[in-house]
N, CA, C and O atoms as a MOPAC input file, in Angstrom:
PM7 MOZYME 1SCF
protein

 N    -12.17900 1    -7.61300 1    -2.47800 1
 C    -12.16200 1    -8.18700 1    -3.80000 1
 C    -13.52800 1    -8.00500 1    -4.44100 1
 O    -14.52700 1    -7.81600 1    -3.74700 1
 N    -13.56800 1    -8.06200 1    -5.75400 1
 C    -14.84900 1    -7.96600 1    -6.42500 1
 C    -14.86100 1    -8.89900 1    -7.62200 1
 O    -13.81800 1    -9.39800 1    -8.04600 1
 N    -16.03300 1    -9.12600 1    -8.15400 1
 C    -16.19100 1   -10.04600 1    -9.26900 1
 C    -16.44700 1    -9.28100 1   -10.56100 1
 O    -17.21800 1    -8.32200 1   -10.58200 1
 N    -15.80000 1    -9.70700 1   -11.62700 1
 C    -16.00900 1    -9.12200 1   -12.93800 1
 C    -15.97400 1   -10.25700 1   -13.94200 1
 O    -14.93700 1   -10.88700 1   -14.14900 1
 N    -17.11000 1   -10.51100 1   -14.56100 1
 C    -17.22300 1   -11.59700 1   -15.52000 1
 C    -16.67500 1   -12.90100 1   -14.95600 1
 O    -15.96600 1   -13.63400 1   -15.64500 1
 N    -17.00500 1   -13.18400 1   -13.70600 1
 C    -16.59300 1   -14.43600 1   -13.09000 1
 C    -15.16100 1   -14.47100 1   -12.59400 1
 O    -14.71200 1   -15.49400 1   -12.07800 1
 N    -14.43700 1   -13.37300 1   -12.74200 1
 C    -13.03500 1   -13.32700 1   -12.31800 1
 C    -12.93400 1   -12.52700 1   -11.02400 1
 O    -13.49500 1   -11.43700 1   -10.91100 1
 N    -12.21800 1   -13.07600 1   -10.05500 1
 C    -12.00400 1   -12.35800 1    -8.80600 1
 C    -10.73800 1   -11.52100 1    -8.96300 1
 O     -9.66200 1   -12.05000 1    -9.24500 1
 N    -10.87700 1   -10.22900 1    -8.77900 1
 C     -9.72000 1    -9.34000 1    -8.84300 1
 C     -9.26200 1    -9.02000 1    -7.43300 1
 O    -10.07100 1    -8.89100 1    -6.51500 1
 N     -7.96200 1    -8.89400 1    -7.27500 1
 C     -7.42700 1    -8.45700 1    -5.99600 1
 C     -7.47100 1    -6.93600 1    -5.95200 1
 O     -7.35900 1    -6.26300 1    -6.97600 1
 N     -7.63700 1    -6.41600 1    -4.74700 1
 C     -7.72900 1    -4.97300 1    -4.55200 1
 C     -6.41800 1    -4.43700 1    -4.00300 1
 O     -5.83300 1    -5.01300 1    -3.08500 1
 N     -5.96200 1    -3.32600 1    -4.57400 1
 C     -4.76600 1    -2.65400 1    -4.07900 1
 C     -5.16100 1    -1.25000 1    -3.62300 1
 O     -5.81200 1    -0.50700 1    -4.35700 1
 N     -4.76400 1    -0.90600 1    -2.41800 1
 C     -4.99100 1     0.42300 1    -1.85700 1
 C     -3.69300 1     1.21200 1    -1.99200 1
 O     -2.65000 1     0.79300 1    -1.49100 1
 N     -3.76400 1     2.34300 1    -2.66300 1
 C     -2.60100 1     3.20800 1    -2.82400 1
 C     -2.83200 1     4.46100 1    -1.99000 1
 O     -3.83200 1     5.15600 1    -2.17000 1
 N     -1.90700 1     4.74900 1    -1.07900 1
 C     -2.01800 1     5.92600 1    -0.21600 1
 C     -0.82100 1     6.82300 1    -0.52100 1
 O      0.30500 1     6.54900 1    -0.10700 1
 N     -1.09200 1     7.89500 1    -1.25000 1
 C     -0.03500 1     8.79000 1    -1.72400 1
 C     -0.61700 1    10.18900 1    -1.87000 1
 O     -1.61200 1    10.38000 1    -2.56800 1
 N      0.00500 1    11.17400 1    -1.21000 1
 C     -0.53000 1    12.53700 1    -1.25700 1
 C     -0.02200 1    13.35700 1    -2.44000 1
 O     -0.60000 1    14.39600 1    -2.75800 1
 N      1.03300 1    12.91600 1    -3.09000 1
 C      1.54600 1    13.63100 1    -4.25400 1
 C      0.77700 1    13.16900 1    -5.49800 1
 O      0.84900 1    12.00200 1    -5.88200 1
 N      0.04800 1    14.08600 1    -6.11400 1
 C     -0.81900 1    13.74300 1    -7.24600 1
 C     -0.04500 1    13.12500 1    -8.41000 1
 O     -0.53500 1    12.19100 1    -9.04500 1
 N      1.14900 1    13.62700 1    -8.69700 1
 C      1.93300 1    13.09100 1    -9.80700 1
 C      2.39100 1    11.66100 1    -9.53200 1
 O      2.33200 1    10.80300 1   -10.41400 1
 N      2.84500 1    11.40900 1    -8.30600 1
 C      3.28500 1    10.06200 1    -7.94200 1
 C      2.10800 1     9.09600 1    -7.94800 1
 O      2.23100 1     7.96900 1    -8.42800 1
 N      0.97500 1     9.52900 1    -7.42100 1
 C     -0.22500 1     8.69200 1    -7.42300 1
 C     -0.63000 1     8.34600 1    -8.85600 1
 O     -0.93100 1     7.18900 1    -9.15200 1
 N     -0.64000 1     9.33600 1    -9.74200 1
 C     -0.99800 1     9.09700 1   -11.14300 1
 C     -0.01700 1     8.13500 1   -11.80800 1
 O     -0.42000 1     7.29400 1   -12.61100 1
 N      1.26300 1     8.25400 1   -11.47900 1
 C      2.27600 1     7.37000 1   -12.04700 1
 C      2.05800 1     5.93000 1   -11.58600 1
 O      2.11000 1     5.00500 1   -12.39700 1
 N      1.81600 1     5.73700 1   -10.29400 1
 C      1.57500 1     4.38900 1    -9.77500 1
 C      0.32400 1     3.79500 1   -10.42400 1
 O      0.32800 1     2.63700 1   -10.84200 1
 N     -0.73300 1     4.58100 1   -10.50600 1
 C     -1.96200 1     4.09700 1   -11.14600 1
 C     -1.70100 1     3.73700 1   -12.60700 1
 O     -2.24100 1     2.75000 1   -13.10600 1
 N     -0.87600 1     4.52900 1   -13.29400 1
 C     -0.51000 1     4.23000 1   -14.68300 1
 C      0.26200 1     2.90900 1   -14.76200 1
 O     -0.01500 1     2.07500 1   -15.62400 1
 N      1.22400 1     2.72500 1   -13.86600 1
 C      1.99800 1     1.48100 1   -13.84500 1
 C      1.09800 1     0.26100 1   -13.64500 1
 O      1.37400 1    -0.81300 1   -14.17800 1
 N      0.03000 1     0.43100 1   -12.88100 1
 C     -0.83500 1    -0.70400 1   -12.53000 1
 C     -2.07600 1    -0.82700 1   -13.41200 1
 O     -2.89100 1    -1.72500 1   -13.19900 1
 N     -2.23300 1     0.05200 1   -14.39100 1
 C     -3.47800 1     0.07100 1   -15.17200 1
 C     -3.73400 1    -1.23200 1   -15.92100 1
 O     -4.89100 1    -1.59400 1   -16.13400 1
 N     -2.70300 1    -1.93100 1   -16.31900 1
 C     -2.88000 1    -3.18800 1   -17.04200 1
 C     -2.80200 1    -4.40800 1   -16.13000 1
 O     -2.79700 1    -5.54500 1   -16.60300 1
 N     -2.74100 1    -4.17100 1   -14.83800 1
 C     -2.65700 1    -5.28200 1   -13.88600 1
 C     -4.04800 1    -5.84100 1   -13.62000 1
 O     -5.05000 1    -5.31300 1   -14.10400 1
 N     -4.09000 1    -6.89700 1   -12.85800 1
 C     -5.36500 1    -7.51100 1   -12.48800 1
 C     -5.90100 1    -6.95500 1   -11.18100 1
 O     -6.74300 1    -7.58700 1   -10.54400 1
 N     -5.43400 1    -5.79100 1   -10.77200 1
 C     -5.88000 1    -5.19900 1    -9.51300 1
 C     -7.04200 1    -4.23700 1    -9.71300 1
 O     -7.10100 1    -3.50000 1   -10.69800 1
 N     -7.95400 1    -4.26200 1    -8.76600 1
 C     -8.91300 1    -3.17400 1    -8.60900 1
 C     -8.14800 1    -2.13300 1    -7.79400 1
 O     -7.64500 1    -2.44800 1    -6.71600 1
 N     -8.05500 1    -0.90800 1    -8.28900 1
 C     -7.27200 1     0.13500 1    -7.62800 1
 C     -8.19200 1     1.08000 1    -6.86700 1
 O     -9.13500 1     1.63800 1    -7.42800 1
 N     -7.90200 1     1.25100 1    -5.57900 1
 C     -8.55100 1     2.28700 1    -4.77500 1
 C     -7.43000 1     3.15100 1    -4.21600 1
 O     -6.35500 1     2.64600 1    -3.89300 1
 N     -7.67700 1     4.45300 1    -4.10200 1
 C     -6.58900 1     5.32400 1    -3.65400 1
 C     -7.08400 1     6.40300 1    -2.71600 1
 O     -8.26700 1     6.74200 1    -2.67400 1
 N     -6.12800 1     6.92800 1    -1.96500 1
 C     -6.39600 1     7.98800 1    -1.00400 1
 C     -5.16700 1     8.87400 1    -0.91700 1
 O     -4.04400 1     8.43600 1    -1.16700 1
 N     -5.40200 1    10.13300 1    -0.55600 1
 C     -4.29500 1    11.07700 1    -0.39700 1
 C     -3.98100 1    11.36400 1     1.05800 1
 O     -3.08400 1    12.15600 1     1.34600 1
 N     -4.71300 1    10.72500 1     2.00300 1
 C     -4.41100 1    10.95400 1     3.42000 1
 C     -4.68700 1     9.70300 1     4.24200 1
 O     -5.44400 1     8.82100 1     3.83600 1
 N     -4.05800 1     9.65200 1     5.39700 1
 C     -4.12200 1     8.47100 1     6.24300 1
 C     -5.48400 1     8.18700 1     6.83500 1
 O     -5.87700 1     7.02600 1     6.94700 1
 N     -6.21300 1     9.22400 1     7.21600 1
 C     -7.52600 1     9.01600 1     7.82500 1
 C     -8.49600 1     8.37000 1     6.84000 1
 O     -9.16600 1     7.39100 1     7.16700 1
 N     -8.56400 1     8.92300 1     5.64000 1
 C     -9.43600 1     8.36100 1     4.60700 1
 C     -8.97500 1     6.95200 1     4.22400 1
 O     -9.79800 1     6.06500 1     3.99700 1
 N     -7.67000 1     6.75200 1     4.15600 1
 C     -7.12200 1     5.45000 1     3.77700 1
 C     -7.51400 1     4.36500 1     4.77200 1
 O     -7.81200 1     3.23700 1     4.38000 1
 N     -7.51300 1     4.70300 1     6.05600 1
 C     -7.90000 1     3.71400 1     7.06400 1
 C     -9.34700 1     3.27900 1     6.84100 1
 O     -9.66000 1     2.09100 1     6.92600 1
 N    -10.22300 1     4.23200 1     6.55800 1
 C    -11.62500 1     3.88800 1     6.29400 1
 C    -11.75000 1     3.05600 1     5.01700 1
 O    -12.55600 1     2.12700 1     4.95900 1
 N    -10.96100 1     3.38300 1     4.00000 1
 C    -10.97000 1     2.58700 1     2.77200 1
 C    -10.49700 1     1.16200 1     3.03000 1
 O    -11.01700 1     0.21500 1     2.44000 1
 N     -9.51700 1     1.00900 1     3.90600 1
 C     -9.04200 1    -0.33300 1     4.24900 1
 C    -10.16600 1    -1.15000 1     4.87900 1
 O    -10.29600 1    -2.34500 1     4.61100 1
 N    -10.96900 1    -0.51200 1     5.70900 1
 C    -12.11100 1    -1.19100 1     6.33200 1
 C    -13.16200 1    -1.52900 1     5.27400 1
 O    -13.66300 1    -2.65200 1     5.22300 1
 N    -13.48800 1    -0.55700 1     4.44200 1
 C    -14.56600 1    -0.71900 1     3.46100 1
 C    -14.20600 1    -1.63500 1     2.29200 1
 O    -15.05000 1    -2.39300 1     1.81500 1
 N    -12.97000 1    -1.57000 1     1.83500 1
 C    -12.56500 1    -2.26900 1     0.60800 1
 C    -11.83700 1    -3.59400 1     0.83800 1
 O    -11.71400 1    -4.39000 1    -0.09400 1
 N    -11.35600 1    -3.84600 1     2.04600 1
 C    -10.59000 1    -5.06800 1     2.35200 1
 C     -9.51500 1    -5.34600 1     1.29600 1
 O     -9.55500 1    -6.37900 1     0.62700 1
 N     -8.56400 1    -4.43300 1     1.14500 1
 C     -7.55100 1    -4.62800 1     0.10200 1
 C     -6.65700 1    -5.83100 1     0.39600 1
 O     -6.44900 1    -6.20800 1     1.54900 1
 N     -6.13900 1    -6.41700 1    -0.67100 1
 C     -5.20000 1    -7.52800 1    -0.54000 1
 C     -3.79700 1    -7.00600 1    -0.26500 1
 O     -2.98800 1    -7.66600 1     0.38800 1
 N     -3.52600 1    -5.81000 1    -0.77500 1
 C     -2.21800 1    -5.18600 1    -0.59100 1
 C     -2.40700 1    -3.67500 1    -0.52000 1
 O     -3.32300 1    -3.12600 1    -1.13200 1
 N     -1.54100 1    -3.01500 1     0.22400 1
 C     -1.57700 1    -1.55200 1     0.32400 1
 C     -0.17600 1    -1.00500 1     0.08600 1
 O      0.80500 1    -1.51000 1     0.63300 1
 N     -0.09900 1     0.03500 1    -0.73600 1
 C      1.13000 1     0.79800 1    -0.93300 1
 C      0.92800 1     2.10400 1    -0.19000 1
 O      0.06700 1     2.90300 1    -0.55900 1
 N      1.71000 1     2.32600 1     0.85000 1
 C      1.50400 1     3.48900 1     1.71000 1
 C      2.75500 1     4.36100 1     1.72400 1
 O      3.84600 1     3.89100 1     2.04800 1
 N      2.58700 1     5.63300 1     1.37100 1
 C      3.68500 1     6.59100 1     1.45700 1
 C      3.99100 1     6.84300 1     2.93100 1
 O      3.07900 1     6.93300 1     3.75300 1
 N      5.25500 1     6.95600 1     3.25700 1
 C      5.64800 1     7.17600 1     4.64500 1
 C      5.18700 1     8.50100 1     5.21500 1
 O      4.87900 1     8.58700 1     6.40300 1
 N      5.13300 1     9.53500 1     4.39100 1
 C      4.72800 1    10.86900 1     4.85000 1
 C      3.43800 1    11.28000 1     4.15700 1
 O      3.45000 1    11.69500 1     2.99800 1
 N      2.33500 1    11.16200 1     4.86900 1
 C      1.03000 1    11.54100 1     4.33300 1
 C      0.28600 1    12.37100 1     5.36900 1
 O      0.55000 1    12.24700 1     6.56500 1
 N     -0.63800 1    13.21100 1     4.92700 1
 C     -1.45400 1    13.97000 1     5.88400 1
 C     -2.35200 1    13.03500 1     6.70200 1
 O     -2.65600 1    11.91700 1     6.28700 1
 N     -2.75900 1    13.51900 1     7.85900 1
 C     -3.60700 1    12.69400 1     8.73100 1
 C     -2.75100 1    11.69100 1     9.47900 1
 O     -1.68500 1    12.03700 1     9.98900 1
 N     -3.20200 1    10.47400 1     9.54400 1
 C     -2.42700 1     9.41500 1    10.19800 1
 C     -1.12200 1     9.23100 1     9.41700 1
 O     -1.15900 1     9.02300 1     8.20500 1
 N      0.02300 1     9.30400 1    10.09100 1
 C      1.33500 1     9.09200 1     9.47300 1
 C      1.36000 1     7.71400 1     8.81300 1
 O      0.72500 1     6.77900 1     9.30200 1
 N      2.08700 1     7.58600 1     7.71100 1
 C      2.14100 1     6.32500 1     6.97600 1
 C      2.53600 1     5.12400 1     7.81200 1
 O      1.94300 1     4.05400 1     7.67200 1
 N      3.54200 1     5.28300 1     8.69200 1
 C      3.97000 1     4.16400 1     9.53600 1
 C      2.84200 1     3.76200 1    10.48200 1
 O      2.54100 1     2.57900 1    10.64200 1
 N      2.22300 1     4.76900 1    11.10700 1
 C      1.14300 1     4.50200 1    12.06100 1
 C     -0.07100 1     3.89900 1    11.35400 1
 O     -0.73500 1     3.02100 1    11.90400 1
 N     -0.35900 1     4.35900 1    10.15800 1
 C     -1.45400 1     3.78100 1     9.37700 1
 C     -1.20800 1     2.30100 1     9.13700 1
 O     -2.12100 1     1.48400 1     9.26400 1
 N      0.00300 1     1.96500 1     8.79600 1
 C      0.37800 1     0.56800 1     8.59100 1
 C      0.06000 1    -0.25500 1     9.83700 1
 O     -0.58000 1    -1.30300 1     9.75200 1
 N      0.50400 1     0.22300 1    10.97500 1
 C      0.27600 1    -0.49400 1    12.23300 1
 C     -1.21400 1    -0.59800 1    12.54900 1
 O     -1.68400 1    -1.65100 1    12.98100 1
 N     -1.95600 1     0.48500 1    12.33900 1
 C     -3.39100 1     0.45700 1    12.62700 1
 C     -4.11600 1    -0.54800 1    11.74000 1
 O     -4.99300 1    -1.27300 1    12.21100 1
 N     -3.76000 1    -0.59600 1    10.47400 1
 C     -4.38600 1    -1.55700 1     9.56200 1
 C     -4.07600 1    -2.97900 1    10.00600 1
 O     -4.95700 1    -3.83900 1     9.99400 1
 N     -2.84500 1    -3.22900 1    10.39400 1
 C     -2.44500 1    -4.58100 1    10.79900 1
 C     -3.07500 1    -5.01500 1    12.12100 1
 O     -3.28000 1    -6.20900 1    12.34300 1
 N     -3.38600 1    -4.05800 1    13.00400 1
 C     -3.85900 1    -4.41200 1    14.34400 1
 C     -5.34400 1    -4.15500 1    14.59500 1
 O     -5.87100 1    -4.60800 1    15.61100 1
 N     -6.02100 1    -3.45800 1    13.72100 1
 C     -7.39900 1    -3.05400 1    13.98900 1
 C     -8.37400 1    -4.22900 1    13.99800 1
 O     -8.37300 1    -5.04600 1    13.07800 1
 N     -9.20300 1    -4.31200 1    15.03300 1
 C    -10.24100 1    -5.34800 1    15.04700 1
 C    -11.34900 1    -5.05000 1    14.03100 1
 O    -12.19600 1    -5.90400 1    13.77000 1
 N    -11.34500 1    -3.84200 1    13.45700 1
 C    -12.34800 1    -3.48200 1    12.44900 1
 C    -12.07400 1    -4.14000 1    11.10300 1
 O    -12.95700 1    -4.20700 1    10.24700 1
 N    -10.86100 1    -4.62200 1    10.92000 1
 C    -10.51400 1    -5.29600 1     9.67200 1
 C    -10.49000 1    -6.79900 1     9.89500 1
 O     -9.79500 1    -7.29200 1    10.78400 1
 N    -11.23900 1    -7.51300 1     9.09900 1
 C    -11.26600 1    -8.97100 1     9.22800 1
 C    -10.16000 1    -9.60900 1     8.39900 1
 O     -9.85600 1   -10.78900 1     8.56900 1
 N     -9.56200 1    -8.83700 1     7.50700 1
 C     -8.50500 1    -9.33600 1     6.64400 1
 C     -7.30500 1    -8.40600 1     6.76700 1
 O     -7.46500 1    -7.18600 1     6.76200 1
 N     -6.12800 1    -8.96100 1     6.87600 1
 C     -4.90700 1    -8.16800 1     7.01700 1
 C     -4.16600 1    -8.12000 1     5.68100 1
 O     -3.59300 1    -9.12200 1     5.25400 1
 N     -4.17700 1    -6.96700 1     5.02500 1
 C     -3.48100 1    -6.87800 1     3.73800 1
 C     -1.96800 1    -6.87200 1     3.91000 1
 O     -1.44700 1    -6.53300 1     4.97300 1
 N     -1.28300 1    -7.25000 1     2.85400 1
 C      0.15800 1    -7.06500 1     2.78900 1
 C      0.38800 1    -5.56500 1     2.62000 1
 O     -0.37400 1    -4.89700 1     1.92100 1
 N      1.42500 1    -5.03600 1     3.24900 1
 C      1.67400 1    -3.59600 1     3.17400 1
 C      3.12100 1    -3.32500 1     2.77600 1
 O      4.06300 1    -3.89000 1     3.33300 1
 N      3.26100 1    -2.43900 1     1.79000 1
 C      4.57000 1    -1.94700 1     1.37100 1
 C      4.60900 1    -0.45200 1     1.67700 1
 O      3.75800 1     0.30500 1     1.21000 1
 N      5.59200 1    -0.03500 1     2.45700 1
 C      5.79800 1     1.38800 1     2.73400 1
 C      6.71500 1     1.94900 1     1.64800 1
 O      7.74900 1     1.36000 1     1.33300 1
 N      6.32700 1     3.09100 1     1.08100 1
 C      7.13800 1     3.77200 1     0.07200 1
 C      7.68200 1     5.05800 1     0.68800 1
 O      6.98300 1     5.74000 1     1.43800 1
 N      8.92800 1     5.38100 1     0.36800 1
 C      9.46400 1     6.63100 1     0.90300 1
 C     10.71100 1     7.07000 1     0.16000 1
 O     11.52700 1     6.25400 1    -0.27100 1
 N     10.83600 1     8.38900 1     0.02100 1
 C     12.08100 1     8.96500 1    -0.48600 1
 C     12.86100 1     9.58600 1     0.66000 1
 O     14.04900 1     9.87900 1     0.52400 1
 N     12.19200 1     9.78700 1     1.79200 1
 C     12.80200 1    10.40700 1     2.96200 1
 C     13.39400 1     9.34600 1     3.88600 1
 O     14.55500 1     9.44100 1     4.28500 1
 N     12.60500 1     8.35400 1     4.21800 1
 C     13.02500 1     7.30600 1     5.15900 1
 C     13.69400 1     6.17600 1     4.39400 1
 O     13.06900 1     5.15500 1     4.11000 1
 N     14.96000 1     6.35900 1     4.06100 1
 C     15.63200 1     5.35000 1     3.24600 1
 C     16.81400 1     4.67700 1     3.93100 1
 O     17.29700 1     3.65400 1     3.44600 1
 N     17.28400 1     5.21500 1     5.02600 1
 C     18.42900 1     4.62600 1     5.70500 1
 C     18.08000 1     3.32900 1     6.41000 1
 O     16.90700 1     3.01200 1     6.60900 1
 N     19.10800 1     2.58100 1     6.78500 1
 C     18.92100 1     1.29500 1     7.46400 1
 C     18.07400 1     1.44700 1     8.73300 1
 O     17.22100 1     0.60700 1     9.01800 1
 N     18.31500 1     2.51600 1     9.48500 1
 C     17.56800 1     2.76400 1    10.71800 1
 C     16.07300 1     2.81100 1    10.43200 1
 O     15.27500 1     2.21000 1    11.15100 1
 N     15.70000 1     3.52900 1     9.37800 1
 C     14.28000 1     3.68000 1     9.05000 1
 C     13.68300 1     2.38800 1     8.51300 1
 O     12.52300 1     2.07900 1     8.78800 1
 N     14.46100 1     1.63500 1     7.75100 1
 C     13.95500 1     0.36000 1     7.23800 1
 C     13.60800 1    -0.57100 1     8.39200 1
 O     12.60700 1    -1.28600 1     8.33200 1
 N     14.42200 1    -0.57000 1     9.43600 1
 C     14.13600 1    -1.40000 1    10.61300 1
 C     12.89900 1    -0.87200 1    11.33800 1
 O     12.06300 1    -1.65500 1    11.79000 1
 N     12.77900 1     0.44600 1    11.44900 1
 C     11.62700 1     1.04800 1    12.11500 1
 C     10.33500 1     0.73400 1    11.35700 1
 O      9.30000 1     0.45300 1    11.96100 1
 N     10.41100 1     0.78700 1    10.04300 1
 C      9.24400 1     0.47700 1     9.22500 1
 C      8.75300 1    -0.93800 1     9.52000 1
 O      7.54700 1    -1.16800 1     9.61200 1
 N      9.65500 1    -1.86700 1     9.66400 1
 C      9.26800 1    -3.24600 1     9.95700 1
 C      8.65400 1    -3.36600 1    11.35800 1
 O      7.79400 1    -4.21600 1    11.58700 1
 N      9.09100 1    -2.52400 1    12.28700 1
 C      8.49100 1    -2.52200 1    13.62400 1
 C      7.03100 1    -2.08700 1    13.57200 1
 O      6.24500 1    -2.44100 1    14.45100 1
 N      6.66900 1    -1.33000 1    12.56000 1
 C      5.27900 1    -0.90900 1    12.37800 1
 C      4.47900 1    -1.94500 1    11.58200 1
 O      3.35500 1    -1.68000 1    11.15600 1
 N      5.06500 1    -3.11000 1    11.39200 1
 C      4.42100 1    -4.28300 1    10.79100 1
 C      4.25100 1    -4.21600 1     9.28100 1
 O      3.38500 1    -4.88500 1     8.71900 1
 N      5.07500 1    -3.41000 1     8.62800 1
 C      5.06300 1    -3.40400 1     7.16100 1
 C      5.65300 1    -4.72000 1     6.66700 1
 O      6.52100 1    -5.30400 1     7.31600 1
 N      5.18200 1    -5.17300 1     5.52900 1
 C      5.71000 1    -6.40300 1     4.94900 1
 C      6.96300 1    -6.14700 1     4.12600 1
 O      7.78600 1    -7.04300 1     3.94200 1
 N      7.10500 1    -4.92200 1     3.63200 1
 C      8.29000 1    -4.59600 1     2.84800 1
 C      8.40700 1    -3.08200 1     2.68800 1
 O      7.54200 1    -2.32100 1     3.12200 1
 N      9.48800 1    -2.67600 1     2.06200 1
 C      9.80700 1    -1.26700 1     1.86500 1
 C     10.20800 1    -1.04700 1     0.41100 1
 O     10.91000 1    -1.87000 1    -0.17500 1
 N      9.76300 1     0.05800 1    -0.16700 1
 C     10.11700 1     0.41300 1    -1.53700 1
 C     10.61200 1     1.85800 1    -1.55300 1
 O      9.82500 1     2.78500 1    -1.36500 1
 N     11.92000 1     2.05400 1    -1.77800 1
 C     12.43700 1     3.43000 1    -1.81300 1
 C     11.98500 1     4.15000 1    -3.08500 1
 O     11.88700 1     3.55600 1    -4.15900 1
 N     11.71600 1     5.44000 1    -2.93000 1
 C     11.37500 1     6.29000 1    -4.07500 1
 C     12.62700 1     7.02200 1    -4.52100 1
 O     13.50200 1     7.27600 1    -3.69300 1
 N     12.74600 1     7.36300 1    -5.75600 1
 C     11.83600 1     7.03200 1    -6.84900 1
 C     12.01700 1     5.58300 1    -7.28900 1
 O     13.06000 1     4.97800 1    -7.04000 1
 N     11.01100 1     5.03900 1    -7.93400 1
 C     11.08000 1     3.67900 1    -8.44800 1
 C     10.46500 1     3.64500 1    -9.83700 1
 O      9.69900 1     4.53000 1   -10.21800 1
 N     10.81700 1     2.60100 1   -10.58800 1
 C     10.24000 1     2.44800 1   -11.92000 1
 C      9.18300 1     1.34300 1   -11.89000 1
 O      8.96300 1     0.70700 1   -10.86000 1
 N      8.54500 1     1.13000 1   -13.01600 1
 C      7.46600 1     0.14700 1   -13.10200 1
 C      7.95400 1    -1.25000 1   -12.73300 1
 O      7.28200 1    -1.97000 1   -11.99500 1
 N      9.11900 1    -1.63200 1   -13.24400 1
 C      9.64500 1    -2.97200 1   -12.97000 1
 C      9.87900 1    -3.18100 1   -11.47700 1
 O      9.54700 1    -4.23900 1   -10.94100 1
 N     10.44500 1    -2.18800 1   -10.80600 1
 C     10.70100 1    -2.30700 1    -9.36100 1
 C      9.39200 1    -2.41400 1    -8.58700 1
 O      9.28200 1    -3.22100 1    -7.66400 1
 N      8.40100 1    -1.60500 1    -8.95700 1
 C      7.10900 1    -1.64100 1    -8.27500 1
 C      6.43700 1    -2.99800 1    -8.45300 1
 O      6.00100 1    -3.60700 1    -7.47600 1
 N      6.35100 1    -3.47100 1    -9.68300 1
 C      5.68600 1    -4.75100 1    -9.93900 1
 C      6.43200 1    -5.91400 1    -9.29900 1
 O      5.81100 1    -6.84800 1    -8.79300 1
 N      7.74700 1    -5.86100 1    -9.32000 1
 C      8.54800 1    -6.90800 1    -8.68500 1
 C      8.29100 1    -6.96400 1    -7.18400 1
 O      8.13700 1    -8.04500 1    -6.61500 1
 N      8.24500 1    -5.80000 1    -6.54600 1
 C      8.00500 1    -5.73200 1    -5.09900 1
 C      6.60400 1    -6.24000 1    -4.76800 1
 O      6.43200 1    -7.00400 1    -3.81900 1
 N      5.61100 1    -5.82600 1    -5.53600 1
 C      4.23700 1    -6.28600 1    -5.30400 1
 C      4.15300 1    -7.80300 1    -5.45300 1
 O      3.56400 1    -8.47900 1    -4.60900 1
 N      4.73800 1    -8.33800 1    -6.52000 1
 C      4.69800 1    -9.78700 1    -6.74100 1
 C      5.38300 1   -10.54500 1    -5.61700 1
 O      4.87300 1   -11.56800 1    -5.16000 1
 N      6.52700 1   -10.05900 1    -5.16700 1
 C      7.25700 1   -10.73200 1    -4.08900 1
 C      6.45000 1   -10.74800 1    -2.79600 1
 O      6.38200 1   -11.77200 1    -2.11600 1
 N      5.84200 1    -9.62300 1    -2.45900 1
 C      5.06100 1    -9.53400 1    -1.22100 1
 C      3.81100 1   -10.40600 1    -1.30500 1
 O      3.43700 1   -11.05500 1    -0.32800 1
 N      3.17100 1   -10.42000 1    -2.46000 1
 C      1.94900 1   -11.21000 1    -2.60800 1
 C      2.23000 1   -12.71300 1    -2.56800 1
 O      1.38200 1   -13.49100 1    -2.13100 1
 N      3.41000 1   -13.12000 1    -3.01900 1
 C      3.76500 1   -14.54100 1    -3.00600 1
 C      4.24000 1   -15.01000 1    -1.64200 1
 O      4.18600 1   -16.20400 1    -1.34500 1
 N      4.70600 1   -14.08800 1    -0.80900 1
 C      5.21300 1   -14.45200 1     0.52300 1
 C      4.06800 1   -14.97200 1     1.38700 1
 O      2.95400 1   -14.44700 1     1.36100 1
 N      4.36600 1   -15.99100 1     2.13300 1
 C      3.32300 1   -16.59000 1     2.99500 1
 C      3.07400 1   -15.77000 1     4.22600 1
 O      2.23400 1   -16.13100 1     5.04900 1

């Protein structure tokens, strides 16, 4: 988190290797109260999670470097992170019931199938952030 004019903003980490999808998500969130940090690969994203302590992470299931599912698990279990962000896995490939269950085994807080619109993204983020 960081301070801006006395206001604490929450940080969102977006991990997406497709430039168009990343730009769309950033556009959807531009008017939000989030500080946005992003990465196109799992290895860099893990380091960003350590450095930025995000409140929430949107992670694509298929990314270069550390696979999205494994990245989720590493973020949730790493002793290098003092704070455990909420994590939403996004995917257009892993959409069946089998994969949704597997995603939860990797300690994701929720799943968002692609493609999605702004309302679906914001609704999912709000629901995950409100969950205890």
